[in-house]
XYZ file of C-alpha atoms in Angstrom:
596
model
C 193.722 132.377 116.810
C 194.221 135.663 118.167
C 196.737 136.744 115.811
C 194.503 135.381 113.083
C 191.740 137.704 114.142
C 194.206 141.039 114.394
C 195.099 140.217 110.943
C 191.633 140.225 109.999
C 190.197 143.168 111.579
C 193.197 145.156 110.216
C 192.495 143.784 106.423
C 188.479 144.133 106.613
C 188.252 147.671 105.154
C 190.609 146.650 102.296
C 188.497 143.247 102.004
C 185.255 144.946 101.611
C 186.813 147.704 99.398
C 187.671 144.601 96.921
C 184.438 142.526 97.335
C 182.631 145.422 96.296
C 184.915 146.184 93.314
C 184.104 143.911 90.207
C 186.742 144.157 87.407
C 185.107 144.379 83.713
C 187.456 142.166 81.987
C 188.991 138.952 82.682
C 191.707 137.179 80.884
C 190.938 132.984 80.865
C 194.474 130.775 80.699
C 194.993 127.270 80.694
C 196.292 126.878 84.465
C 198.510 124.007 83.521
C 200.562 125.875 80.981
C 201.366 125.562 78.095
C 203.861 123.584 75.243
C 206.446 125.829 73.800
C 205.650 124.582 70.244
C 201.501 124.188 70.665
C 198.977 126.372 70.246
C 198.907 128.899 72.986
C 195.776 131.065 73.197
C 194.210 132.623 76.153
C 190.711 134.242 76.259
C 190.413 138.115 77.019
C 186.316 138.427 78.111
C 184.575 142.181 79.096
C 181.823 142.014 81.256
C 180.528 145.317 79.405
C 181.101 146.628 75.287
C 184.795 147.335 75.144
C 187.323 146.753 72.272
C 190.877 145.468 72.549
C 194.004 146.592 70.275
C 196.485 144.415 71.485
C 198.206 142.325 74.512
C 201.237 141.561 75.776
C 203.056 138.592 77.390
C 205.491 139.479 80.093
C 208.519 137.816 82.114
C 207.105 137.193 85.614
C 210.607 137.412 87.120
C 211.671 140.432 85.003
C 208.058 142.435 84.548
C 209.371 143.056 80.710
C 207.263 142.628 77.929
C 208.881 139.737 75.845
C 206.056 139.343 73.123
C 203.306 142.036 72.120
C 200.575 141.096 69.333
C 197.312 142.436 68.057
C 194.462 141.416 69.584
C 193.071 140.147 66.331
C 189.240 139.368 65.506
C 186.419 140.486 67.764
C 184.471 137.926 68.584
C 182.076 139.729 70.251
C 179.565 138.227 72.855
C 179.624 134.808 74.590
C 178.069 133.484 77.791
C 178.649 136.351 80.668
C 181.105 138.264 78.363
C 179.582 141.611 76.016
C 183.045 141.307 74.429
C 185.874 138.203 73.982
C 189.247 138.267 71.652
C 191.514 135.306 71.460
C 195.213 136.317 72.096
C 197.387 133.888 70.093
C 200.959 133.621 71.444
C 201.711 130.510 69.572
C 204.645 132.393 68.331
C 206.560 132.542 71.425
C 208.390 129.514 72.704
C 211.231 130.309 74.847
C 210.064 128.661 78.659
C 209.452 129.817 81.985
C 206.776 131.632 83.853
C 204.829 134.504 81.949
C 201.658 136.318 82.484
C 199.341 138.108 80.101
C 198.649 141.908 79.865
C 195.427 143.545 77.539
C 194.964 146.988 78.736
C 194.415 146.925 82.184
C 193.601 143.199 82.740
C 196.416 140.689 84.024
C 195.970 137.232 83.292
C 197.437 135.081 86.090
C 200.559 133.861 86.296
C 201.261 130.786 84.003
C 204.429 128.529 82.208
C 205.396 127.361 79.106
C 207.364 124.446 79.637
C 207.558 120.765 78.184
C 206.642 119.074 81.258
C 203.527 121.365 82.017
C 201.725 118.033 81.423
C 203.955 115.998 83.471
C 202.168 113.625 86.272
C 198.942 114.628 85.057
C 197.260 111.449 83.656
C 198.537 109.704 86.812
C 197.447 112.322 89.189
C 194.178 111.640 87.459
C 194.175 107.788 89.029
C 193.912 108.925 91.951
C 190.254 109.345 91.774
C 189.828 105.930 90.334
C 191.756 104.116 93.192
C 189.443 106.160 95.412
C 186.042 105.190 93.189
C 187.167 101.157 93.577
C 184.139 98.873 94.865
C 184.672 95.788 96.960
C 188.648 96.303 98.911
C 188.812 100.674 98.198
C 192.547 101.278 98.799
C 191.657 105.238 99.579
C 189.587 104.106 102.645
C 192.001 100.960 103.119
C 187.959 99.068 103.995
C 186.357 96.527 101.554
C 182.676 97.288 100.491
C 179.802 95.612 99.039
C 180.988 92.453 99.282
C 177.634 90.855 98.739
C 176.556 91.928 95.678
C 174.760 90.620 94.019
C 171.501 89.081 93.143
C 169.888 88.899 89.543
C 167.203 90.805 87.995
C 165.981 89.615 84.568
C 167.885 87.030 83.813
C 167.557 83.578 82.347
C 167.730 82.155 86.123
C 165.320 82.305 88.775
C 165.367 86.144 89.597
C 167.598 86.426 93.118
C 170.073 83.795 91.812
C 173.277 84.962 93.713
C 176.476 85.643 91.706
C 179.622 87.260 92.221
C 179.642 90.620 91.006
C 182.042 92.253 93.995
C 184.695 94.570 92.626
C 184.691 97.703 89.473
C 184.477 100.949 90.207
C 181.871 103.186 91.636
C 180.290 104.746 88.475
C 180.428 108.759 89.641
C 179.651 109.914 93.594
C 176.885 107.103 94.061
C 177.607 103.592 93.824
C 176.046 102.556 91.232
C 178.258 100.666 88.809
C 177.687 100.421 85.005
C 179.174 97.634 82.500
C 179.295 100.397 80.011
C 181.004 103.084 81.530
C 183.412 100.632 83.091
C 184.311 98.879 79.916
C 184.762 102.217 78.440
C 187.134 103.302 81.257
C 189.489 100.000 81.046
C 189.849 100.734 77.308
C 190.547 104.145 77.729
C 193.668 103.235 80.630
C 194.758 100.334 78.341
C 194.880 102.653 75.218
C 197.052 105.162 77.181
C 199.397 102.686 78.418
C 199.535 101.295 74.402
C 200.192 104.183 73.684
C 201.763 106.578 75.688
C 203.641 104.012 78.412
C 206.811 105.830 79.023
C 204.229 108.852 80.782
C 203.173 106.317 83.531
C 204.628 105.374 86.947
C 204.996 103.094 89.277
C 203.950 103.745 92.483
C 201.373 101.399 93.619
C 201.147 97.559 94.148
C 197.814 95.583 92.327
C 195.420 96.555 95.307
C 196.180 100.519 95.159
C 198.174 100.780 97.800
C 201.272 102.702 97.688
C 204.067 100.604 96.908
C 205.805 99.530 93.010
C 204.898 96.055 91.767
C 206.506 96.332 88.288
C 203.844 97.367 86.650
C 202.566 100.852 85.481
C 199.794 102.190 87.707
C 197.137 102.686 85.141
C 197.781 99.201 84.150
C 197.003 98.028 87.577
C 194.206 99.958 87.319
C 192.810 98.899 84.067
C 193.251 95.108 84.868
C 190.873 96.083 88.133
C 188.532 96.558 86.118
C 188.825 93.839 83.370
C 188.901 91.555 86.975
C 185.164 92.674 87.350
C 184.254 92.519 83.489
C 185.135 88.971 84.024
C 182.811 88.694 86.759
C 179.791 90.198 84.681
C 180.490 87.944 82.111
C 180.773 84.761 84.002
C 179.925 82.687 80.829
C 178.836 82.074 77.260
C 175.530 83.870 77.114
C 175.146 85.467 80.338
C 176.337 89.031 80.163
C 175.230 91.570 82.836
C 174.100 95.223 82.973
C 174.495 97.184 86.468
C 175.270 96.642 89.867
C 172.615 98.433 91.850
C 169.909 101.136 90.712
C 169.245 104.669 91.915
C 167.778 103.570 95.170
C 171.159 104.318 95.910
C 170.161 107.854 96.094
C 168.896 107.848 99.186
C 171.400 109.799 100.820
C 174.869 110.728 100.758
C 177.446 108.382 102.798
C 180.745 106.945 102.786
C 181.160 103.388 100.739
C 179.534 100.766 102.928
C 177.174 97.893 102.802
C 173.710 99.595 101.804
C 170.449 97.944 103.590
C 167.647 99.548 100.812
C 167.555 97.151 97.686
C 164.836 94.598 100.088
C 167.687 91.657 100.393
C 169.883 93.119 103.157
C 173.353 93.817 101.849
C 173.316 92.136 98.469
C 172.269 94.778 95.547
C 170.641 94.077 92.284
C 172.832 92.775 89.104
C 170.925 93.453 85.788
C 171.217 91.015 83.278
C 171.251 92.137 79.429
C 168.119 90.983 78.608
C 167.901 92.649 75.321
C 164.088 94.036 75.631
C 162.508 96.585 78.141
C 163.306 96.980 81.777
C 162.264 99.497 84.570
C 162.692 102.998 84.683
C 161.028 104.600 87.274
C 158.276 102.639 88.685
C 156.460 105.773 89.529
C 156.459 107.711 85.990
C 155.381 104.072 84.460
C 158.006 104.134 81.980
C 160.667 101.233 80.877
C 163.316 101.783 78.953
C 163.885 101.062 75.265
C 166.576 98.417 75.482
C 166.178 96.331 71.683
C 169.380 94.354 71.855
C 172.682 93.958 74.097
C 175.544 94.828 71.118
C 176.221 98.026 72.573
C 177.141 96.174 76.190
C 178.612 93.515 74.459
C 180.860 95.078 71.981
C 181.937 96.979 74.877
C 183.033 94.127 76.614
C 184.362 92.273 73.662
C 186.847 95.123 72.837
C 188.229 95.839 76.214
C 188.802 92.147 76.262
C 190.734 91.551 73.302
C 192.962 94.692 73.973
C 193.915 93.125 77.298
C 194.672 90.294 75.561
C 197.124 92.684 73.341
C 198.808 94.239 76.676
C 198.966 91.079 78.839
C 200.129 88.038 76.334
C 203.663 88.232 77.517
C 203.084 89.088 81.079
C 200.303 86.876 81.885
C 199.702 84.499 79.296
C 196.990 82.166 81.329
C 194.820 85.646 82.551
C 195.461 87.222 78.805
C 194.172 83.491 77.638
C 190.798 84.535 79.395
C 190.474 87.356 77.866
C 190.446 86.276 74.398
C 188.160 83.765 74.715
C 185.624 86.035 76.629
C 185.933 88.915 73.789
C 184.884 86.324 71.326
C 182.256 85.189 73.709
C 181.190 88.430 73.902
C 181.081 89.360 70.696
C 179.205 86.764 69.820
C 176.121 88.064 71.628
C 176.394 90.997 70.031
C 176.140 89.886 67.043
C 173.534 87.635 67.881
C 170.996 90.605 69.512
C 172.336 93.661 67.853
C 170.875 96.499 69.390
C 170.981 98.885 72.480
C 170.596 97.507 76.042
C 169.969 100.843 78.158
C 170.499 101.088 81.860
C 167.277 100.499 84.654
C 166.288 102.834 87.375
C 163.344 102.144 90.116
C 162.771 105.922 91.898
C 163.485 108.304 89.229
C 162.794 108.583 84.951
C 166.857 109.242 84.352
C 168.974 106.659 83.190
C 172.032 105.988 80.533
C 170.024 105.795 77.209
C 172.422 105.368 75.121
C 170.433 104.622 71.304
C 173.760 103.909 69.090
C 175.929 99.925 68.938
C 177.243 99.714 65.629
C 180.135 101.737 66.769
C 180.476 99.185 69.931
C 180.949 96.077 67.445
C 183.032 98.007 65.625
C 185.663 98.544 67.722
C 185.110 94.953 68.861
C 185.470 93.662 65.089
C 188.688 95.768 65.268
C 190.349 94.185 68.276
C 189.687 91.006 67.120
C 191.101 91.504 63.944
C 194.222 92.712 65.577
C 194.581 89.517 67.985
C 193.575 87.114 65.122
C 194.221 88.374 61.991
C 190.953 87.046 60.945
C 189.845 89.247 57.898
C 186.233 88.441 58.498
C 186.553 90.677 61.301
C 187.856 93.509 59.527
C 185.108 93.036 56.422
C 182.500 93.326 59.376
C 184.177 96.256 61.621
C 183.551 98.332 58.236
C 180.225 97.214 58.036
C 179.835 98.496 61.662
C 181.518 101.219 61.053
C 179.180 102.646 58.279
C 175.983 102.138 60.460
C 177.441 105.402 62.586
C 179.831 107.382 60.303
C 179.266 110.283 62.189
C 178.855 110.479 66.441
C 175.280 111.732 66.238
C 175.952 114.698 69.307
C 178.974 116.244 66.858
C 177.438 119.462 65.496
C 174.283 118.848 67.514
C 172.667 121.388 70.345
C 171.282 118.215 72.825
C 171.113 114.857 73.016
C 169.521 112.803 75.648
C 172.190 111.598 78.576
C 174.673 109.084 77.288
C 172.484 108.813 74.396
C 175.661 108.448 72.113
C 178.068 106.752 73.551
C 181.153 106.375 74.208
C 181.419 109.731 73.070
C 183.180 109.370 70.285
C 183.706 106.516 68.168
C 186.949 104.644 68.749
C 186.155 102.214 66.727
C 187.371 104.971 63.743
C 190.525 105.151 65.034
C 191.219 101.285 65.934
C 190.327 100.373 62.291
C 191.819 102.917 60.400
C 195.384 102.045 62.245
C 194.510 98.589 60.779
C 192.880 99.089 57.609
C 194.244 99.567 53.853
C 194.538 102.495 52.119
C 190.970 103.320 50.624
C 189.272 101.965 54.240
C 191.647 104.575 55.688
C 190.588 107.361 53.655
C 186.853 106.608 54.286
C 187.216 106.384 58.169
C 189.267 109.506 58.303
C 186.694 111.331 56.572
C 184.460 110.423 58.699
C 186.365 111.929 61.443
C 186.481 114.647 59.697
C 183.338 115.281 59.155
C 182.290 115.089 62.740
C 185.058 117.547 63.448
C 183.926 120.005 61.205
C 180.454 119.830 62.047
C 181.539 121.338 65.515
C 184.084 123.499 64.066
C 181.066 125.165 62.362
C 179.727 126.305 65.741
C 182.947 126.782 67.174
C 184.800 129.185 64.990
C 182.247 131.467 65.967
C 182.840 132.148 69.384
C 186.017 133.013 71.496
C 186.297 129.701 73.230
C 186.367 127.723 69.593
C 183.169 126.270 71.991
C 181.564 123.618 69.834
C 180.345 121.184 71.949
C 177.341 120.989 73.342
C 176.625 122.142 77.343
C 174.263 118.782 78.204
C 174.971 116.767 80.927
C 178.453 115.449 81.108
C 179.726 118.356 78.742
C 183.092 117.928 80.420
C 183.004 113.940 79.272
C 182.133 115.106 75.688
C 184.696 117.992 75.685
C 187.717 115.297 76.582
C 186.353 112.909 74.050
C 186.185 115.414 70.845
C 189.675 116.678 71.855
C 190.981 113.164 71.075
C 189.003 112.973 68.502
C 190.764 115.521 67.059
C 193.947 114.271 67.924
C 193.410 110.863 66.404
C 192.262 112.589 63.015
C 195.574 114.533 63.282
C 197.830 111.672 64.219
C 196.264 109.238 61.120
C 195.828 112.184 58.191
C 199.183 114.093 59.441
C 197.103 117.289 59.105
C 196.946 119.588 62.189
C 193.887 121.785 60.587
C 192.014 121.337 63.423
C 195.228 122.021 66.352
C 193.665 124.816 67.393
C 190.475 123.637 68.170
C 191.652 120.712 69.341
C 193.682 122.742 71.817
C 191.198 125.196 72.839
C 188.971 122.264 73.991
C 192.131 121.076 76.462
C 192.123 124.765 77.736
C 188.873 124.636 78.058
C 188.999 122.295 80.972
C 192.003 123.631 82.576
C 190.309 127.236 83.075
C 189.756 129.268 79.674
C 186.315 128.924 80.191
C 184.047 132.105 81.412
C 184.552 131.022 85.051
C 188.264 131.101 84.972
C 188.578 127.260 86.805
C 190.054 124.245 86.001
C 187.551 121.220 86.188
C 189.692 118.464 87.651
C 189.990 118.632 91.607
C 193.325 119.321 92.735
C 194.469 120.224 88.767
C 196.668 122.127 88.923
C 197.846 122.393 92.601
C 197.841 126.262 92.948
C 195.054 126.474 90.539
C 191.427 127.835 90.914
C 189.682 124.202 90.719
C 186.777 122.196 92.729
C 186.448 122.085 95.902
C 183.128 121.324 96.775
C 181.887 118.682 94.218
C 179.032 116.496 94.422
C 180.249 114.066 96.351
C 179.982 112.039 99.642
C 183.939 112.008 99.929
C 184.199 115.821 100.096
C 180.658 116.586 102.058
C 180.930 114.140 104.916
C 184.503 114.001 105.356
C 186.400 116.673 103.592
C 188.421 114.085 101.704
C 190.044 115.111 98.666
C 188.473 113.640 95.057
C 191.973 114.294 93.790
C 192.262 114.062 90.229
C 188.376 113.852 89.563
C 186.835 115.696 86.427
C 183.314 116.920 87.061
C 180.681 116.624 84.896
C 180.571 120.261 83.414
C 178.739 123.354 82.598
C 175.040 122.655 81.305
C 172.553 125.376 79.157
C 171.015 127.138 82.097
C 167.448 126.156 80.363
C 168.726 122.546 81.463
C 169.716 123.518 84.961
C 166.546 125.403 85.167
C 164.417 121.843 84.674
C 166.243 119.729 87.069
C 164.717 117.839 89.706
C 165.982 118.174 93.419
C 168.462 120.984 92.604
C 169.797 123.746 95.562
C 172.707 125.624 95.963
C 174.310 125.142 99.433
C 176.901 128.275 99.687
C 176.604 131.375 97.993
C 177.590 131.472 94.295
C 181.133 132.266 94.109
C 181.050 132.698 89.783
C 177.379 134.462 89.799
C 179.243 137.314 87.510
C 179.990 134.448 85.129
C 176.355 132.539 85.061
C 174.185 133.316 81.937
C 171.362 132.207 80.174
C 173.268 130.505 78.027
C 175.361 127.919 80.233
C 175.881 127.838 84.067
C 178.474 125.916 86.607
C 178.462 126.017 89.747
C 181.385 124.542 92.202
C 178.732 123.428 95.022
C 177.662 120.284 96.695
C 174.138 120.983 96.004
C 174.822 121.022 91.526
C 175.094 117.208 90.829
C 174.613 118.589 86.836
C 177.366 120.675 86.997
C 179.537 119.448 89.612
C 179.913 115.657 90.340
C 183.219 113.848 88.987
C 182.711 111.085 87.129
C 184.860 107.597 86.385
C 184.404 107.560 82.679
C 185.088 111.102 81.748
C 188.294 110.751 83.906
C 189.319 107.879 82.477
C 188.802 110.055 79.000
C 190.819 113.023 80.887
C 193.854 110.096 81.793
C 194.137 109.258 78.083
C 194.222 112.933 77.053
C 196.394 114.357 79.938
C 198.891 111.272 78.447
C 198.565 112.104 74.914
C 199.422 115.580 75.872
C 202.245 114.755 78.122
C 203.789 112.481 75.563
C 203.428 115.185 73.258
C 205.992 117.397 75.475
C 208.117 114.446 76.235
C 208.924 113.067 72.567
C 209.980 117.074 71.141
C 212.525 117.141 73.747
């Protein structure tokens, strides 16, 4: 300790010198790296009016200049920044460990490498073993083991059922059939499709320890386990675990005491008409239908069934018969069931299900090879051609959603020639609605900053990818690209948004979340929700920063973040936008992997 405060005293004139010292220009990188054939960009960003000629990228080891370029277009003012250039170095491709010089600015140091992606996706799990609800392997304790008893349901309300198990939706507890059906088809996607990236380190119940099986596998058939459970039979289908009385307080996963049954919590059914949302504003929601729950369902479902014939046929057996069940509902009250809430007005409205059922009609189709379900995916799909939030400035939360429409992309791998052509256009449409607003800024920055911006950032990056991988056009690389960096720092605050990503990186460290505040335990591999239009920060009930703001030189009117406990807008992780993150971070990884 001593020596510790030597060191200090010795260092504090050079310490204030620099705290008082705030450089004008910044150059943003993508912390992870990047592929030696991508798209390489960084972001140069002055604080004041300045103009840029031209950069360099230079050896670490060496300190030589090994690639020199013009700066290119002006782009001139974004967020905090009077000035911004992009500085393409897609040319270069030789590996190792470079950093960026524009007149006086250094970027930090960064690699080009094939395997800058490696581990990611399954670092990523990490968060989602930690967010598991009933036996948490993190903790190595069981909670909620009571849940639950029913709200709205054909049965006597307070019927009992067993609805232990899922995930815990973001840093409360709440747990959502939506955002939990998305997740398992996101994790069974990227093990469809990307299974060589995945290991093998931990047994069924998350606990280290190889069981044969690929981690996010184990993971995804966690949560098809409690999908099961919350569709226990032929017409009953439920909504939620729990409401935000659970935001009474931050603690560590346990058995709560505030629903008024002890430690059971509330399961919503999918009632398909009104429920609560916040008793005190005297508001219900606008729930018309359950398709968008039940094609949900139905789709994870049948692409378990896909994954697990051969491994389990009996379990995979299940599964089929509950996507059809499932589907069935949905097409029997087609509509939007939305989520409930008691204290407060906010809940998941989500307003769109055509693209729900038509990812269902999809999976089916691929597990039966019943054409009816093709004829009636495209039906689906032309009820939402277009995500409604692409090329939009707001949207309401989880208004559209999932965030993009995978149903697209499942049909067009399936469908003939002129279905094809009509989906991908689709896609492209979408994408070129935000490439409208992106092209121009610096950032390519299309998307818009509402809650969960991080969620719809990962989403239209696939998005892009898909349209790439189907058409064979890479038009849209760059932008596709640029949303990736985005995320892993070339943003205005120069951080990466997934805790612990990279290791040496500038990331989170003081998320919204119990795990971090109470115990100082690590949300490893968490993305947090993301930077929101400071007119939407600005509204926000219950809102106050807890530590000084480390990136006030980067806050504007335009968008804000803040790395602090007290910003659950900008700040708390969330299990469905990871789950989005895992699929990317694979497709990414995969993309290094098969160019070796």
């Amino acid at each position: 300790m001593m020596k510790r405060c030597i060191l200090f005293l010795i260092f504090l004139p050079l310490l204030i010198a620099a705290k008082k010292e705030t450089p004008e220009a910044y150059i943003r990188i993508n912390q992870l790296g990047y592929l030696p054939s991508g798209v390489k960009v960084a972001v140069w960003g002055s604080l004041s009016p300045a103009s840029l000629q031209s950069f360099q990228l230079i050896d670490s080891a060496s300190g030589k200049a090994v690639f020199t370029a013009p700066a290119g277009k002006a782009f001139g003012s974004y967020g905090p920044f009077a000035q911004s250039y992009r500085l393409d170095f897609s040319a270069f491709s030789k590996p190792g460990i470079y950093y960026l010089k524009a007149g006086n600015t250094l970027s930090p140091v960064f690699r080009i490498g094939k395997d800058v992606y490696k581990g990611a996706a399954d670092f990523c799990l990490r968060y989602l073993r930690q967010q598991r609800c009933g036996f948490n392997p993190f903790l190595k304790d069981s909670c909620h083991t009571f849940d639950g008893y029913t709200l709205y349901g054909p049965m006597p309300d307070s019927t009992r059922i067993d609805a232990t198990g899922g995930w815990h939706d973001a840093s409360d507890y709440l747990q959502y059939s939506t955002t939990s059906a998305n997740t398992v088809y996101h994790l069974l996607a990227a093990y469809r499709d990307f299974p060589r990236v995945f290991a093998d380190q931990h047994n069924a119940s998350g606990l280290p320890g190889s069981n044969r099986t690929a981690d996010v596998l184990d993971e995804a058939r966690w949560g098809l386990d409690w999908l099961l459970r919350m569709h226990p039979q032929s017409g009953w289908l439920f909504n939620q675990v729990a409401d935000d009385r659970d935001h009474r307080g931050m603690r560590i996963p346990a058995l709560d005491s505030f629903y008024g049954r002890g430690f059971e919590r509330p399961v919503y059914f999918c009632s398909g008409k009104p429920q609560v949302q916040g008793v005190k504003y005297k508001k219900m929601n606008k729930s018309t239908g359950v398709a968008s729950t039940a094609g949900k369902f139905s789709s994870a479902f049948a692409l378990g069934y896909s994954i697990l014939q051969n491994e389990d046929p009996a379990y995979a057996e299940k599964l089929k018969t509950k996507a059809g069940t499932a589907y069935a509902l949905g097409v029997q009250q087609p509509g939007v069931q939305q989520t409930a809430s008691v204290l407060s007005p906010y809940i998941y409205a989500e307003d769109n299900w055509t693209d729900d059922m038509e990812l269902a009609a999809a999976r089916l189709f691929a597990i039966t090879k019943n054409k009816r379900y093709l004829a009636e995916g495209m039906r689906y799909a032309a009820g939402e051609t277009v995500t409604p939030w692409l090329g939009a400035d707001t949207a309401n939360h989880y208004q559209w959603y999932p965030f993009i429409n995978i149903g697209h992309y499942e049909m067009a791998r399936l469908a003939e020639s002129a279905a094809k052509k009509k989906l991908l256009d689709y896609y492209k449409t979408g994408i070129e609605k935000v490439w409208q607003k992106a092209k121009g800024n610096a950032f390519y920055r299309g998307v818009p900053f509402i809650w969960c911006s991080n969620n719809l950032t990962a989403a239209f990056a696939i998005q892009c990818y898909w349209y790439q991988s189907l058409s064979g056009k890479n038009d849209y690389a760059a932008l596709a690209q640029a949303n990736v960096d985005w995320l892993f720092g070339c943003n205005p605050w120069g951080t990466a948004m997934v805790y612990g990503l990279p290791q040496h990186g500038d990331t989170p460290v003081d998320p919204h979340s119990a795990f971090t505040h109470l115990k100082n335990y690590p949300v490893d591999g968490g993305l947090v929700d993301g930077p929101v239009y400071g007119s939407i920060y600005n509204s926000l009930i219950g809102i106050r920063l807890a530590e000084p703001d480390e990136y006030a030189a980067f806050q504007s009117s335009l968008v804000v973040y803040h790395d602090d406990y007290g910003d659950y807008s900008t700040n708390e992780p969330t299990m469905d936008g990871t789950a989005s993150l895992i699929y990317l971070l694979a497709l990414k990884e995969n993309e290094g992997v098969k160019k070796k």
